[in-house]
C-alpha positions as MATLAB code, in Angstrom:
seq = 'MQLTVWTYEGPPHMGAIRIAASMQGVHCVLHAPQGDSYADLLFTMIARSAKRPPVTYTSFQARDMGADTAELVRKTLRETVERFQPRALLVGEACTGELLQDQPAALAQGMGFDCPVVPLELPAFTRKEQWGASETFHQLVRTLLRGQSPRERDPVPEGRRPRANLLGATALGFRCRDDIAEVTKLLDSAGVDVNLSAPAGASPEDLLRIPEADFNICLYPEIAQSTCAWLERMFKQPWVKTVPIGVGATRDFLLEVGEVAGIDTSAAIAAGRTRLPWFSRSVDSTYLTGKRVFIFGDASHVIAAARIATEELGFEVVGLGSYSREFARELRATAERYAVEALITDDYLEVESAVLELAPELVLGTQMERHIAKRAGIPCAVISSPVHVQDFPARYAPQMGFEGANVIFDTWVHPLMMGLEEHLITMFREDEEFHDEAVASHLGSGKVSAASAETAARPAATAEPATSADGMGTETALVWEPDAERELKKIPFFVRGKARRNTERFAAEHGVARITVETLYDAKAHFGR';
ca = [
      -0.277   19.140   -8.895;
       2.821   19.382   -6.707;
       6.482   18.920   -7.553;
       8.141   16.567   -5.099;
      10.970   14.074   -4.789;
       8.627   11.179   -3.937;
       4.979   10.701   -4.771;
       2.411    8.178   -3.569;
       0.392    8.331   -6.779;
       1.147    9.262  -10.344;
      -1.147   11.348  -12.559;
      -4.513    9.852  -13.604;
      -3.250    8.619  -16.990;
      -1.011    6.216  -15.031;
      -4.207    4.678  -13.667;
      -5.471    4.236  -17.244;
      -2.225    2.491  -18.169;
      -2.616    0.156  -15.182;
      -6.052   -0.941  -16.424;
      -4.766   -1.534  -19.957;
      -1.737   -3.432  -18.659;
      -3.988   -5.609  -16.481;
      -6.110   -6.842  -19.380;
      -5.838   -8.819  -22.602;
      -6.638   -7.178  -25.930;
      -6.878   -3.624  -24.570;
      -4.575   -0.846  -25.772;
      -4.226    2.719  -24.507;
      -3.307    5.709  -26.684;
      -2.219    8.844  -24.816;
      -1.691   12.300  -26.253;
       1.478   13.055  -24.338;
       4.964   14.555  -24.797;
       8.018   12.449  -25.430;
       9.105   12.443  -21.768;
       5.947   10.789  -20.433;
       6.938    7.248  -21.484;
       8.443    6.400  -18.090;
       5.590    3.971  -17.346;
       7.545    1.157  -18.987;
      10.028    1.232  -16.111;
       7.323    0.706  -13.488;
       6.043   -2.461  -15.132;
       9.266   -4.053  -16.387;
      11.662   -3.084  -13.563;
       9.463   -2.683  -10.477;
       6.620   -5.140  -11.110;
       8.949   -7.415  -13.138;
       6.369   -7.789  -15.899;
       7.402   -9.994  -18.797;
       6.061   -7.502  -21.337;
       5.872   -3.745  -21.615;
       2.511   -2.076  -20.956;
       0.162   -1.785  -23.969;
       0.340    1.983  -24.298;
       1.275    4.207  -27.238;
       2.132    7.893  -26.909;
       1.747   10.544  -29.563;
       5.118   11.774  -28.230;
       4.813   15.324  -29.511;
       7.867   17.533  -29.140;
       8.350   21.262  -28.684;
       8.601   21.867  -32.433;
       5.185   20.218  -32.905;
       3.459   22.728  -30.670;
       3.214   25.332  -33.425;
       1.800   22.855  -35.950;
      -1.392   20.790  -36.138;
      -0.914   18.307  -33.298;
      -4.407   16.919  -33.948;
      -3.074   15.354  -37.148;
      -0.306   13.731  -35.077;
      -3.048   12.209  -32.901;
      -4.866   10.776  -35.941;
      -1.664    9.354  -37.372;
      -0.763    7.700  -34.051;
      -4.265    6.214  -33.684;
      -4.240    4.743  -37.214;
      -0.772    3.216  -36.776;
      -1.646    1.814  -33.344;
      -4.830    0.084  -34.514;
      -3.068   -1.348  -37.571;
      -0.125   -2.659  -35.566;
      -1.741   -3.981  -32.366;
      -5.289   -4.829  -33.553;
      -6.813   -4.049  -30.120;
     -10.236   -5.400  -29.183;
     -10.873   -2.250  -27.138;
      -9.098    1.104  -27.420;
      -8.645    3.544  -24.523;
      -7.921    7.125  -25.633;
      -6.898    9.953  -23.322;
      -4.251   12.559  -22.686;
      -1.521   13.340  -20.175;
      -1.303   16.645  -18.316;
       0.654   18.457  -21.053;
      -1.560   17.039  -23.785;
      -4.582   18.292  -21.859;
      -3.338   21.854  -22.273;
      -3.367   21.516  -26.092;
      -7.122   20.784  -26.127;
      -6.892   18.494  -29.174;
      -9.585   16.191  -27.721;
      -7.990   12.913  -28.891;
     -10.923   10.791  -27.673;
     -13.368   12.688  -29.882;
     -10.985   12.349  -32.814;
     -10.742    8.591  -32.278;
     -14.511    8.165  -32.099;
     -14.843    9.819  -35.494;
     -12.295    7.623  -37.268;
     -14.552    4.588  -37.757;
     -12.489    1.918  -36.027;
     -14.008   -1.567  -35.746;
     -13.113   -1.953  -32.060;
     -14.910   -0.109  -29.234;
     -13.325    3.255  -28.424;
     -13.447    4.321  -24.769;
     -12.968    8.091  -24.310;
     -11.176    9.026  -21.114;
     -11.450   12.333  -19.275;
      -8.397   12.416  -17.010;
      -8.102   15.795  -15.237;
      -4.415   15.671  -14.393;
      -4.416   18.849  -12.320;
      -7.141   17.762   -9.897;
      -7.020   13.953   -9.774;
      -4.491   11.175   -9.194;
      -3.620    7.645  -10.276;
      -6.135    5.587   -8.275;
      -9.004    7.787   -9.419;
      -7.749    7.432  -12.996;
      -7.733    3.628  -12.707;
     -11.215    3.624  -11.163;
     -12.650    5.948  -13.817;
     -11.009    4.030  -16.677;
     -12.361    0.679  -15.488;
     -15.796    2.209  -14.926;
     -15.933    3.768  -18.406;
     -14.631    0.595  -20.058;
     -17.337   -1.546  -18.409;
     -20.067    0.969  -19.242;
     -18.966    1.229  -22.876;
     -18.819   -2.528  -23.423;
     -22.138   -3.232  -21.666;
     -23.968   -0.367  -23.340;
     -25.862   -2.716  -25.662;
     -27.153   -4.927  -22.861;
     -30.489   -4.069  -21.324;
     -30.882   -3.670  -17.552;
     -32.300   -6.827  -16.052;
     -33.945   -8.166  -12.963;
     -31.935  -10.690  -10.994;
     -33.289  -14.254  -11.212;
     -32.866  -16.680   -8.306;
     -29.965  -19.132   -8.590;
     -31.311  -22.240  -10.395;
     -31.588  -25.421   -8.362;
     -28.404  -27.451   -8.495;
     -26.152  -24.587   -9.713;
     -23.604  -22.973   -7.438;
     -23.737  -19.172   -7.096;
     -21.337  -17.250   -9.340;
     -19.369  -14.127   -8.392;
     -17.188  -11.581  -10.184;
     -13.945  -10.514   -8.474;
     -13.473   -6.835   -9.299;
     -10.655   -4.383   -8.656;
      -7.344   -6.256   -9.000;
      -4.892   -4.415  -11.272;
      -1.305   -4.422  -12.439;
       0.990   -2.620   -9.963;
      -1.487   -3.392   -7.176;
      -0.279   -4.802   -3.860;
      -0.193   -8.650   -4.034;
      -3.239   -8.701   -6.368;
      -2.123  -11.855   -8.189;
      -1.995  -13.911   -5.015;
      -5.095  -12.320   -3.498;
      -7.167  -13.448   -6.499;
      -5.908  -17.024   -6.104;
      -6.579  -17.034   -2.342;
     -10.083  -15.542   -2.590;
     -10.947  -17.971   -5.392;
      -9.998  -20.901   -3.123;
     -11.913  -19.320   -0.244;
     -15.064  -18.966   -2.339;
     -14.747  -22.504   -3.656;
     -14.685  -23.807   -0.082;
     -17.931  -21.886    0.522;
     -19.614  -23.310   -2.579;
     -19.258  -20.233   -4.826;
     -17.762  -20.224   -8.336;
     -15.820  -17.298   -9.796;
     -17.397  -16.083  -13.039;
     -14.464  -13.800  -13.892;
     -11.806  -11.568  -12.374;
     -11.398   -8.063  -13.764;
      -9.602   -6.009  -14.763;
      -6.618   -8.269  -13.978;
      -6.491  -11.110  -16.502;
      -9.755  -10.213  -18.258;
     -10.418   -9.424  -21.918;
     -13.113   -7.156  -23.395;
     -15.104  -10.299  -24.184;
     -14.916  -11.325  -20.534;
     -16.363   -8.002  -19.431;
     -19.418   -8.724  -21.564;
     -20.066  -11.674  -19.229;
     -20.168   -9.572  -16.044;
     -24.006   -9.595  -15.849;
     -23.986  -13.427  -15.895;
     -22.727  -13.509  -12.295;
     -25.125  -13.521   -9.364;
     -23.175  -10.908   -7.440;
     -19.929   -8.925   -7.429;
     -17.099   -8.831   -4.905;
     -15.350   -5.479   -4.533;
     -11.842   -6.661   -3.647;
     -10.210   -3.228   -3.993;
     -12.673   -0.361   -3.403;
     -10.231    2.260   -4.705;
     -10.523    0.670   -8.165;
     -13.909   -1.088   -8.307;
     -16.333    0.647   -5.953;
     -17.870    2.972   -8.553;
     -18.192    0.097  -11.042;
     -19.875   -2.160   -8.470;
     -22.346    0.583   -7.592;
     -23.200    1.122  -11.273;
     -23.672   -2.631  -11.874;
     -26.017   -2.765   -8.905;
     -28.139    0.044  -10.375;
     -28.159   -1.250  -13.940;
     -28.148   -5.026  -13.553;
     -29.445   -5.445  -10.000;
     -26.241   -7.217   -8.995;
     -25.633   -7.014   -5.224;
     -22.036   -6.687   -4.129;
     -19.910   -7.774   -1.190;
     -18.219   -4.799    0.452;
     -16.066   -6.485    3.135;
     -12.379   -6.700    2.174;
     -11.066  -10.066    3.504;
      -7.754   -8.908    4.995;
      -7.183  -10.401    8.464;
      -8.827  -13.283   10.306;
     -11.845  -11.337   11.548;
     -12.433   -9.616    8.196;
     -12.159  -12.931    6.337;
     -14.842  -14.462    8.551;
     -17.028  -11.362    8.078;
     -16.423  -11.608    4.329;
     -17.653  -15.216    4.221;
     -20.698  -14.284    6.289;
     -21.527  -11.452    3.870;
     -21.017  -13.776    0.885;
     -23.486  -16.169    2.512;
     -26.063  -13.414    2.990;
     -25.712  -12.101   -0.577;
     -25.644  -15.545   -2.220;
     -28.281  -17.066    0.060;
     -26.092  -19.958    1.206;
     -24.646  -21.251    4.483;
     -20.916  -20.467    4.732;
     -20.405  -21.594    8.338;
     -18.543  -24.758    7.235;
     -16.042  -22.685    5.220;
     -15.500  -20.396    8.204;
     -14.930  -23.336   10.543;
     -12.536  -24.967    8.070;
     -10.394  -21.836    7.754;
      -6.790  -22.588    8.675;
      -4.629  -19.783   10.005;
      -1.972  -19.717   12.699;
      -2.209  -15.998   13.423;
      -4.542  -16.345   16.465;
      -2.321  -19.033   17.982;
       0.875  -17.081   17.277;
      -0.537  -13.883   18.769;
      -1.507  -15.726   21.981;
       1.760  -17.659   22.292;
       4.399  -16.924   24.912;
       6.818  -15.606   22.278;
       4.280  -12.954   21.275;
       3.806  -11.458   24.731;
       6.737   -9.209   23.857;
       4.563   -7.711   21.106;
       1.544   -6.808   23.246;
       0.892   -3.101   23.433;
       3.399   -2.111   20.757;
       2.616    1.340   19.393;
       2.037    1.290   15.644;
       1.641    3.969   12.949;
      -0.201    3.006    9.735;
      -0.182    4.734    6.349;
      -1.092    3.598    2.820;
      -4.109    3.207    0.578;
      -7.449    3.358    2.373;
      -8.425   -0.324    2.121;
      -5.165   -1.678    3.500;
      -4.936    0.963    6.240;
      -8.453    0.271    7.525;
      -7.798   -3.486    7.458;
      -4.392   -3.089    9.110;
      -5.824   -1.034   11.983;
      -8.314   -3.803   12.772;
      -5.675   -6.536   12.623;
      -3.265   -4.533   14.765;
      -5.737   -3.894   17.560;
      -8.028   -6.938   17.530;
      -5.684   -9.713   16.422;
      -2.183   -8.729   17.517;
      -2.785   -6.561   20.577;
      -0.990   -3.497   19.205;
      -1.960    0.092   19.966;
      -2.688    2.308   16.955;
      -1.170    5.731   17.682;
      -1.648    7.168   14.201;
      -3.065    6.303   10.800;
      -3.534    8.006    7.476;
      -3.781    7.634    3.735;
      -3.138    9.340    0.440;
      -6.558    8.093   -0.809;
      -8.442   11.386   -0.572;
     -11.584    9.874   -2.124;
     -11.952    7.706    1.000;
     -11.277   10.419    3.579;
     -14.680    9.942    5.232;
     -14.120    6.219    5.830;
     -10.608    6.869    7.102;
     -11.739    9.523    9.557;
     -14.429    7.181   10.878;
     -11.779    4.493   11.389;
      -9.420    6.936   13.105;
     -12.184    8.043   15.458;
     -12.712    4.401   16.446;
      -9.115    4.257   17.665;
      -9.124    7.750   19.223;
      -6.562    9.181   16.778;
      -6.727   11.816   14.056;
      -6.593   10.646   10.434;
      -3.733   12.086    8.379;
      -5.050   12.580    4.820;
      -2.152   13.756    2.694;
       0.022   12.921   -0.299;
       3.019   14.794    1.124;
       5.563   12.314    2.491;
       7.190   15.088    4.548;
       3.979   15.440    6.559;
       3.986   11.679    7.114;
       7.622   11.783    8.212;
       6.870   14.565   10.707;
       4.002   12.525   12.160;
       6.189    9.437   12.510;
       8.971   11.355   14.251;
       6.531   13.105   16.582;
       4.649    9.937   17.563;
       7.821    7.784   17.775;
       5.964    4.455   17.261;
       7.607    1.096   17.765;
       6.425   -0.192   14.368;
       5.505    1.538   11.117;
       3.157   -0.112    8.614;
       3.185    1.723    5.316;
       4.345    2.027    1.733;
       7.799    2.132    0.190;
       8.076    5.755    1.348;
       7.379    4.838    4.978;
      10.055    2.153    4.704;
      12.618    4.888    3.977;
      11.222    7.176    6.680;
      11.313    4.419    9.295;
      14.826    3.372    8.290;
      16.147    6.885    8.842;
      14.361    7.031   12.197;
      15.619    3.595   13.269;
      12.094    2.162   13.572;
      11.046   -1.314   12.349;
       8.760   -1.182    9.325;
       6.601   -3.529    7.241;
       5.139   -2.648    3.841;
       1.365   -3.141    3.603;
       0.339   -1.057    0.593;
       1.335    0.355   -2.771;
       3.407    2.181   -3.873;
       6.040   -0.489   -3.413;
       9.477   -1.459   -4.666;
      10.628   -4.595   -6.474;
      10.995   -6.678   -3.284;
       7.250   -6.350   -2.691;
       6.471   -8.203   -5.923;
       7.658  -11.597   -4.648;
       8.007  -14.646   -6.877;
       6.599  -16.786   -4.045;
       2.948  -17.057   -3.046;
       2.321  -14.231   -0.573;
      -1.337  -13.111   -0.450;
      -2.743  -10.515    1.940;
      -6.331  -11.736    1.770;
      -7.969  -14.803    3.276;
      -6.748  -17.093    6.027;
      -3.405  -17.732    4.347;
      -2.999  -13.985    3.930;
      -3.338  -13.644    7.713;
      -0.330  -15.946    8.128;
       1.691  -13.859    5.671;
       0.696  -10.668    7.480;
       1.756  -12.051   10.852;
       5.204  -12.945    9.533;
       5.593   -9.659    7.669;
       4.644   -7.478   10.632;
       6.183   -9.399   13.506;
       9.588  -10.263   12.057;
      10.821   -6.627   11.991;
       9.964   -6.331   15.703;
      11.597   -9.641   16.641;
      14.703   -8.847   14.605;
      14.785   -5.471   16.311;
      14.814   -7.223   19.688;
      17.634   -9.517   18.548;
      19.603   -6.561   17.224;
      19.117   -4.776   20.538;
      20.403   -7.767   22.499;
      23.485   -8.002   20.309;
      24.079   -4.298   20.869;
      23.622   -4.679   24.639;
      26.188   -7.468   24.908;
      28.654   -6.196   22.330;
      31.133   -5.369   25.124;
      31.240   -9.021   26.208;
      34.312  -11.057   25.270;
      32.613  -12.891   22.440;
      31.709   -9.710   20.610;
      35.046   -7.973   20.097;
      38.301   -8.878   18.402;
      40.422   -8.818   21.582;
      38.512  -11.761   23.052;
      40.778  -14.721   23.777;
      38.201  -17.373   24.530;
      34.643  -18.358   23.805;
      32.212  -21.053   24.816;
      32.251  -21.939   21.088;
      35.875  -22.978   21.318;
      39.387  -21.578   21.757;
      40.800  -18.737   19.762;
      39.694  -15.262   18.919;
      36.127  -14.547   17.970;
      35.499  -12.184   15.068;
      33.151   -9.358   15.902;
      32.373   -8.636   12.247;
      28.946  -10.214   12.306;
      28.015   -8.471   15.545;
      29.261   -5.132   14.241;
      27.311   -5.607   11.019;
      24.106   -6.573   12.780;
      24.245   -3.971   15.540;
      22.761   -0.701   14.405;
      24.396    2.374   15.954;
      22.298    4.876   17.803;
      20.725    7.518   15.604;
      22.844   10.639   15.418;
      20.788   13.522   16.634;
      21.317   17.144   15.665;
      23.220   19.105   18.306;
      20.755   19.986   21.042;
      20.789   23.239   22.957;
      19.898   24.427   26.437;
      19.030   27.992   27.470;
      20.782   29.458   30.497;
      19.363   32.096   32.801;
      20.364   34.902   30.390;
      18.431   33.265   27.531;
      21.645   32.262   25.746;
      21.524   28.865   24.054;
      24.406   26.470   24.767;
      25.041   23.076   23.205;
      24.069   20.045   25.289;
      26.866   17.577   25.981;
      26.312   13.868   26.631;
      28.679   12.353   29.172;
      30.257    9.053   28.019;
      28.503    7.119   30.801;
      25.150    8.529   29.704;
      25.824    7.602   26.061;
      26.651    4.025   27.117;
      23.490    3.851   29.196;
      21.454    5.193   26.277;
      22.727    2.351   24.076;
      21.121   -0.145   26.444;
      17.723    1.150   25.362;
      16.295   -0.738   22.332;
      17.250    1.102   19.143;
      13.648    1.407   17.976;
      12.779    3.657   20.957;
      16.265    5.062   21.517;
      15.595    8.123   19.359;
      12.567    9.013   21.460;
      14.563    8.521   24.692;
      17.308   10.791   23.398;
      14.850   13.508   22.378;
      12.962   13.349   25.678;
      16.193   13.534   27.673;
      17.464   16.524   25.703;
      14.098   18.220   26.034;
      14.157   17.603   29.805;
      17.705   18.958   30.056;
      16.821   22.057   28.023;
      13.759   22.781   30.146;
      15.743   22.407   33.390;
      18.857   24.300   32.270;
      21.099   21.209   32.339;
      24.110   21.617   30.021;
      25.784   18.207   30.562;
      23.626   15.092   30.392;
      24.631   12.410   32.878;
      23.177    9.004   33.729;
      21.153   10.719   36.460;
      19.721   13.172   33.906;
      18.720   10.257   31.689;
      16.797    8.551   34.490;
      15.314   11.809   35.750;
      13.953   12.401   32.257;
      12.580    8.865   32.117;
      10.800    9.380   35.420;
       9.498   12.779   34.320;
       7.990   11.627   31.002;
       6.879    8.271   32.367;
       4.499    9.829   34.871;
];
């Protein structure tokens, strides 16, 4: 556990709350101090949920620590079951509650409740939120299916379409609502029915129907992979592992569905409608070819984004990483494919250092990378949780399937195109039409306000004072001549920071104290070799 200003994942009990909040008729009781009830804010303010998450805290205080807190647990459990009448009860503890060793799950199992009780072991000091969500979903499925015997898989009866379960979508996930709708339409076009989606939208009774499906689809491996593997062992249900994010991955997904279900999906692949391939080959997109991109987020979205960036948009991946430590092996294999080193960390300062060092032209990441890129003056698109309120859109905006590919193209390309437009406005801001002293314009007579241009044009990033060492080893501050500063502003803002740093580094290495236009171009020639 690490104290930090920002965090990519919460503690594992937050993952348990996400599962409970995703489902109908499930309630979560946590042995936790009064201050741990912040989860409400994530669901009601960030995800804009219409109801608060179904979680009850024992809310012990400091004065309770010297008394019998186990009795507080029993009292909270009784009151919760009486009030909410859950059809399944999740019981666990937060990090502080873990230290008390009251074992609330064991207490709940001994209280004779009518509903199934799912005990949760959530090691807060060694695990994080995604693992907590995965473990909670896994234990919930195992508990509810405990009475069903393992079975052999029968062939699909003649005349019935294959049935699939969509597993892994949760509350607070990235575009899960729309992904479920898009994948459901995609499967329907291939002749496959959806038996159920879980945990999002499912009830405990729905989970009892999981074995009725012919196969499972692991939409979000971080949440559902362990459950899919267990269902394969116990109920002989095969599962589709390809995540359909991007045009190529969506086609591979349909091919894998065909293999698992024993059907021909070529018609569904041919009927797929997406404009991403056409857009990426169009004249307007030639500006995008070869753009250097840095990718960071959860493992599934990072791996998918790297493939889209290189194979479908012609970008160059210069760095990628994830906070999903459980998928480090897959991430390192992906990084090796693109000849980069995977950054596996949950420290946003390490990510910021990597971004500044690599100086990419586009950052694809989480809400944290949005802030990092903004400070660095680099265009950014959000591709993964954790996200802010603007990434829970009211409109239909999936990431998966052919329509998701269209959304991805818009989301990734618009920051780059707007960056180009902003650069052009900055370049021509000295023209008559872009300052208040102008007396004429091709738009008509009279003065032209420069307010819009000034608002749109982003100033060059202010660098820390640079230094240069003279022959005696004494450091002196580097000075930029006005002509050099003006010339620097002609460089697009999203690579201007790198140009400034390279120039100052060149000047420092060559003992130049005053940076002129010639120094700027000498540095460009030096580092461009």
